[in-house]
Tab-separated table of C-alpha atoms in Angstrom:
chain	number	residue	atom	x	y	z
A	150	VAL	CA	-8.519	-12.812	-4.170
A	151	PRO	CA	-5.624	-14.031	-6.348
A	152	ALA	CA	-5.570	-12.805	-9.959
A	153	TYR	CA	-6.222	-16.306	-11.299
A	154	GLU	CA	-9.272	-16.891	-9.065
A	155	GLU	CA	-12.666	-15.798	-10.369
A	156	LEU	CA	-14.954	-13.861	-8.045
A	157	LYS	CA	-18.306	-15.566	-7.779
A	158	THR	CA	-20.528	-12.712	-6.685
A	159	PRO	CA	-23.291	-11.012	-8.643
A	160	GLU	CA	-23.091	-8.102	-6.175
A	161	ARG	CA	-21.627	-4.728	-7.002
A	162	PHE	CA	-19.965	-2.904	-4.146
A	163	ASP	CA	-19.947	0.836	-3.376
A	164	GLY	CA	-16.324	0.764	-2.337
A	165	ILE	CA	-13.188	-1.276	-1.844
A	166	ALA	CA	-10.377	-0.669	0.645
A	167	MET	CA	-6.990	-2.221	-0.056
A	168	THR	CA	-4.678	-1.988	2.943
A	169	PHE	CA	-1.047	-2.796	2.124
A	170	VAL	CA	-2.084	-5.215	-0.631
A	171	HIS	CA	0.069	-3.843	-3.450
A	172	PRO	CA	3.373	-4.078	-1.506
A	173	THR	CA	2.803	-7.848	-1.298
A	174	ILE	CA	2.520	-8.231	-5.082
A	175	ASN	CA	5.702	-8.684	-7.086
A	176	ASP	CA	4.259	-9.119	-10.574
A	177	ARG	CA	2.894	-6.315	-12.752
A	178	ARG	CA	0.311	-8.582	-14.423
A	179	GLU	CA	-1.008	-9.638	-11.017
A	180	ILE	CA	-1.378	-6.060	-9.753
A	181	GLU	CA	-3.087	-5.073	-13.036
A	182	ALA	CA	-5.482	-8.013	-12.589
A	183	CYS	CA	-6.125	-6.958	-8.997
A	184	PHE	CA	-7.223	-3.449	-10.046
A	185	ARG	CA	-9.311	-4.842	-12.953
A	186	LYS	CA	-11.044	-7.142	-10.490
A	187	CYS	CA	-11.843	-4.083	-8.337
A	188	THR	CA	-13.477	-2.485	-11.383
A	189	LYS	CA	-15.448	-5.639	-12.142
A	190	VAL	CA	-17.069	-5.864	-8.693
A	191	THR	CA	-17.804	-2.162	-8.088
A	192	SER	CA	-20.650	0.001	-9.306
A	193	ARG	CA	-20.105	3.287	-11.148
A	194	GLY	CA	-19.034	6.025	-8.753
A	195	ALA	CA	-17.688	3.499	-6.216
A	196	ASP	CA	-14.654	4.442	-4.146
A	197	LEU	CA	-11.313	2.667	-4.297
A	198	VAL	CA	-9.032	3.398	-1.339
A	199	VAL	CA	-5.478	2.047	-1.461
A	200	LEU	CA	-3.259	2.409	1.638
A	201	GLY	CA	0.469	1.848	1.290
A	202	LEU	CA	3.914	3.365	1.636
A	203	ALA	CA	4.244	7.052	0.754
A	204	PRO	CA	6.893	8.336	-1.648
A	205	THR	CA	8.306	10.311	1.299
A	206	SER	CA	9.332	7.007	2.879
A	207	PHE	CA	11.828	6.769	0.019
A	208	ASP	CA	14.467	9.334	-0.902
A	209	SER	CA	14.920	10.905	-4.354
A	210	LYS	CA	16.552	7.667	-5.557
A	211	ASN	CA	13.692	5.546	-4.134
A	212	GLN	CA	15.829	4.299	-1.255
A	213	PHE	CA	13.734	3.205	1.739
A	214	LEU	CA	14.464	5.610	4.602
A	215	PHE	CA	13.330	3.559	7.572
A	216	TYR	CA	15.047	0.862	9.628
A	217	GLY	CA	18.411	1.297	7.908
A	218	HIS	CA	17.361	-0.556	4.761
A	219	ASN	CA	18.745	2.037	2.379
A	220	THR	CA	20.282	0.791	-0.817
A	221	LYS	CA	22.854	2.624	-2.898
A	222	ARG	CA	20.739	2.692	-6.042
A	223	PRO	CA	17.200	3.548	-7.179
A	224	ARG	CA	14.337	1.100	-6.680
A	225	PHE	CA	12.168	-0.125	-9.526
A	226	ASP	CA	8.567	-1.314	-9.684
A	227	ALA	CA	8.093	-4.765	-8.114
A	228	GLU	CA	11.588	-4.711	-6.613
A	229	PRO	CA	11.731	-6.460	-3.226
A	230	PHE	CA	13.023	-4.753	-0.094
A	231	GLU	CA	13.309	-5.960	3.466
A	232	ASN	CA	10.813	-4.408	5.840
A	233	GLU	CA	9.952	-4.950	9.488
A	234	LEU	CA	7.417	-4.182	12.175
A	235	ARG	CA	8.871	-3.382	15.553
A	236	LYS	CA	7.148	-5.172	18.398
A	237	PRO	CA	7.198	-4.412	22.118
A	238	GLY	CA	10.297	-5.541	23.949
A	239	GLY	CA	12.601	-4.830	21.011
A	240	LYS	CA	11.389	-7.793	18.959
A	241	LYS	CA	11.028	-7.405	15.196
A	242	LEU	CA	8.796	-9.049	12.622
A	243	ARG	CA	10.757	-9.066	9.344
A	244	PHE	CA	9.239	-9.594	5.926
A	245	ILE	CA	9.681	-8.718	2.248
A	246	ASP	CA	7.657	-5.943	0.595
A	247	TYR	CA	7.744	-4.838	-3.035
A	248	PHE	CA	8.267	-1.290	-4.206
A	249	TRP	CA	5.633	0.328	-6.462
A	250	ASN	CA	6.066	3.894	-7.667
A	251	THR	CA	3.057	6.111	-6.931
A	252	GLN	CA	2.792	7.193	-10.579
A	253	THR	CA	2.723	3.543	-11.656
A	254	LEU	CA	-0.046	2.765	-9.170
A	255	LYS	CA	-2.099	5.775	-10.314
A	256	ARG	CA	-1.705	4.762	-13.961
A	257	LEU	CA	-2.689	1.129	-13.299
A	258	ILE	CA	-5.721	2.224	-11.266
A	259	GLU	CA	-6.841	4.568	-14.042
A	260	GLU	CA	-6.208	1.985	-16.770
A	261	ALA	CA	-8.486	-0.375	-14.811
A	262	GLY	CA	-11.372	2.100	-15.099
A	263	PHE	CA	-11.083	4.403	-12.098
A	264	VAL	CA	-10.962	8.208	-12.411
A	265	ARG	CA	-10.190	11.289	-10.308
A	266	THR	CA	-7.216	9.605	-8.634
A	267	THR	CA	-5.921	11.554	-5.645
A	268	VAL	CA	-2.856	10.860	-3.501
A	269	ILE	CA	-3.202	11.775	0.181
A	270	PRO	CA	-0.147	11.625	2.487
A	271	VAL	CA	-0.912	10.170	5.923
A	272	THR	CA	0.910	12.298	8.486
A	273	THR	CA	0.664	13.192	12.130
A	274	SER	CA	-1.069	16.392	11.021
A	275	MET	CA	-4.118	14.222	10.267
A	276	GLY	CA	-4.722	14.273	13.979
A	277	LYS	CA	-4.264	12.170	17.044
A	278	PRO	CA	-7.513	10.173	16.612
A	279	LEU	CA	-6.257	8.619	13.354
A	280	LYS	CA	-2.900	7.716	14.872
A	281	THR	CA	-4.526	6.378	18.035
A	282	ASN	CA	-7.072	4.294	16.122
A	283	LEU	CA	-4.465	2.788	13.801
A	284	GLU	CA	-2.103	2.022	16.677
A	285	SER	CA	-4.907	0.456	18.709
A	286	ALA	CA	-6.037	-1.715	15.806
A	287	LEU	CA	-2.526	-3.008	15.188
A	288	ALA	CA	-1.741	-3.529	18.852
A	289	GLU	CA	-5.013	-5.349	19.435
A	290	GLN	CA	-4.753	-7.619	16.388
A	291	ARG	CA	-1.057	-8.392	16.290
A	292	GLY	CA	0.581	-7.063	19.445
A	293	ILE	CA	2.522	-4.536	17.367
A	294	MET	CA	3.468	-1.067	18.562
A	295	TRP	CA	4.598	1.587	16.106
A	296	GLU	CA	7.808	3.456	16.842
A	297	ASP	CA	9.182	5.813	14.191
A	298	GLU	CA	6.348	5.489	11.669
A	299	TRP	CA	4.946	8.872	12.739
A	300	THR	CA	8.208	10.820	12.528
A	301	ALA	CA	7.718	11.309	8.765
A	302	PRO	CA	4.889	10.629	6.315
A	303	LEU	CA	5.524	6.907	5.897
A	304	TYR	CA	2.105	6.065	4.425
A	305	GLN	CA	-0.189	7.356	1.712
A	306	ILE	CA	-3.747	6.809	0.594
A	307	ILE	CA	-4.651	6.688	-3.090
A	308	HIS	CA	-8.333	7.421	-3.595
A	309	ALA	CA	-10.148	7.004	-6.912
A	310	LYS	CA	-13.716	6.828	-8.188
A	311	ARG	CA	-14.996	4.109	-10.492
A	312	GLY	CA	-15.797	5.598	-13.901
């Protein structure tokens, strides 16, 4: 739901999952509003799960390591970078994502009213079922097959509890 749009639900939810939402947001006020909205519609103790790019998908200067998109300088919050999904047959779906530092995300989540924020890297060590399920879901919905995403921890989960 966009930051400017009011949620019209009296319900309170026990959890919210945000899958690659923050990389699509290029404005700090909008991402702050997004996390505040999560607080507004959740009950105390609710879970917030945020899936996105892991810091290990960027080098020490925040240069994106995949698909040859490295830059020669550090990245900053809300900075755009070109990304792509590789499809079967060598085709590519290109799009723009926005960089958000993990520490920034944790701070914004906590400022919105969530506590006990934990960062969990998603790696192949999490087991084949996770990889298989994620690949199947993507392939089924969009015809996308992952290639090098599992060669390094490309993704992370940020988990927090509503205070």
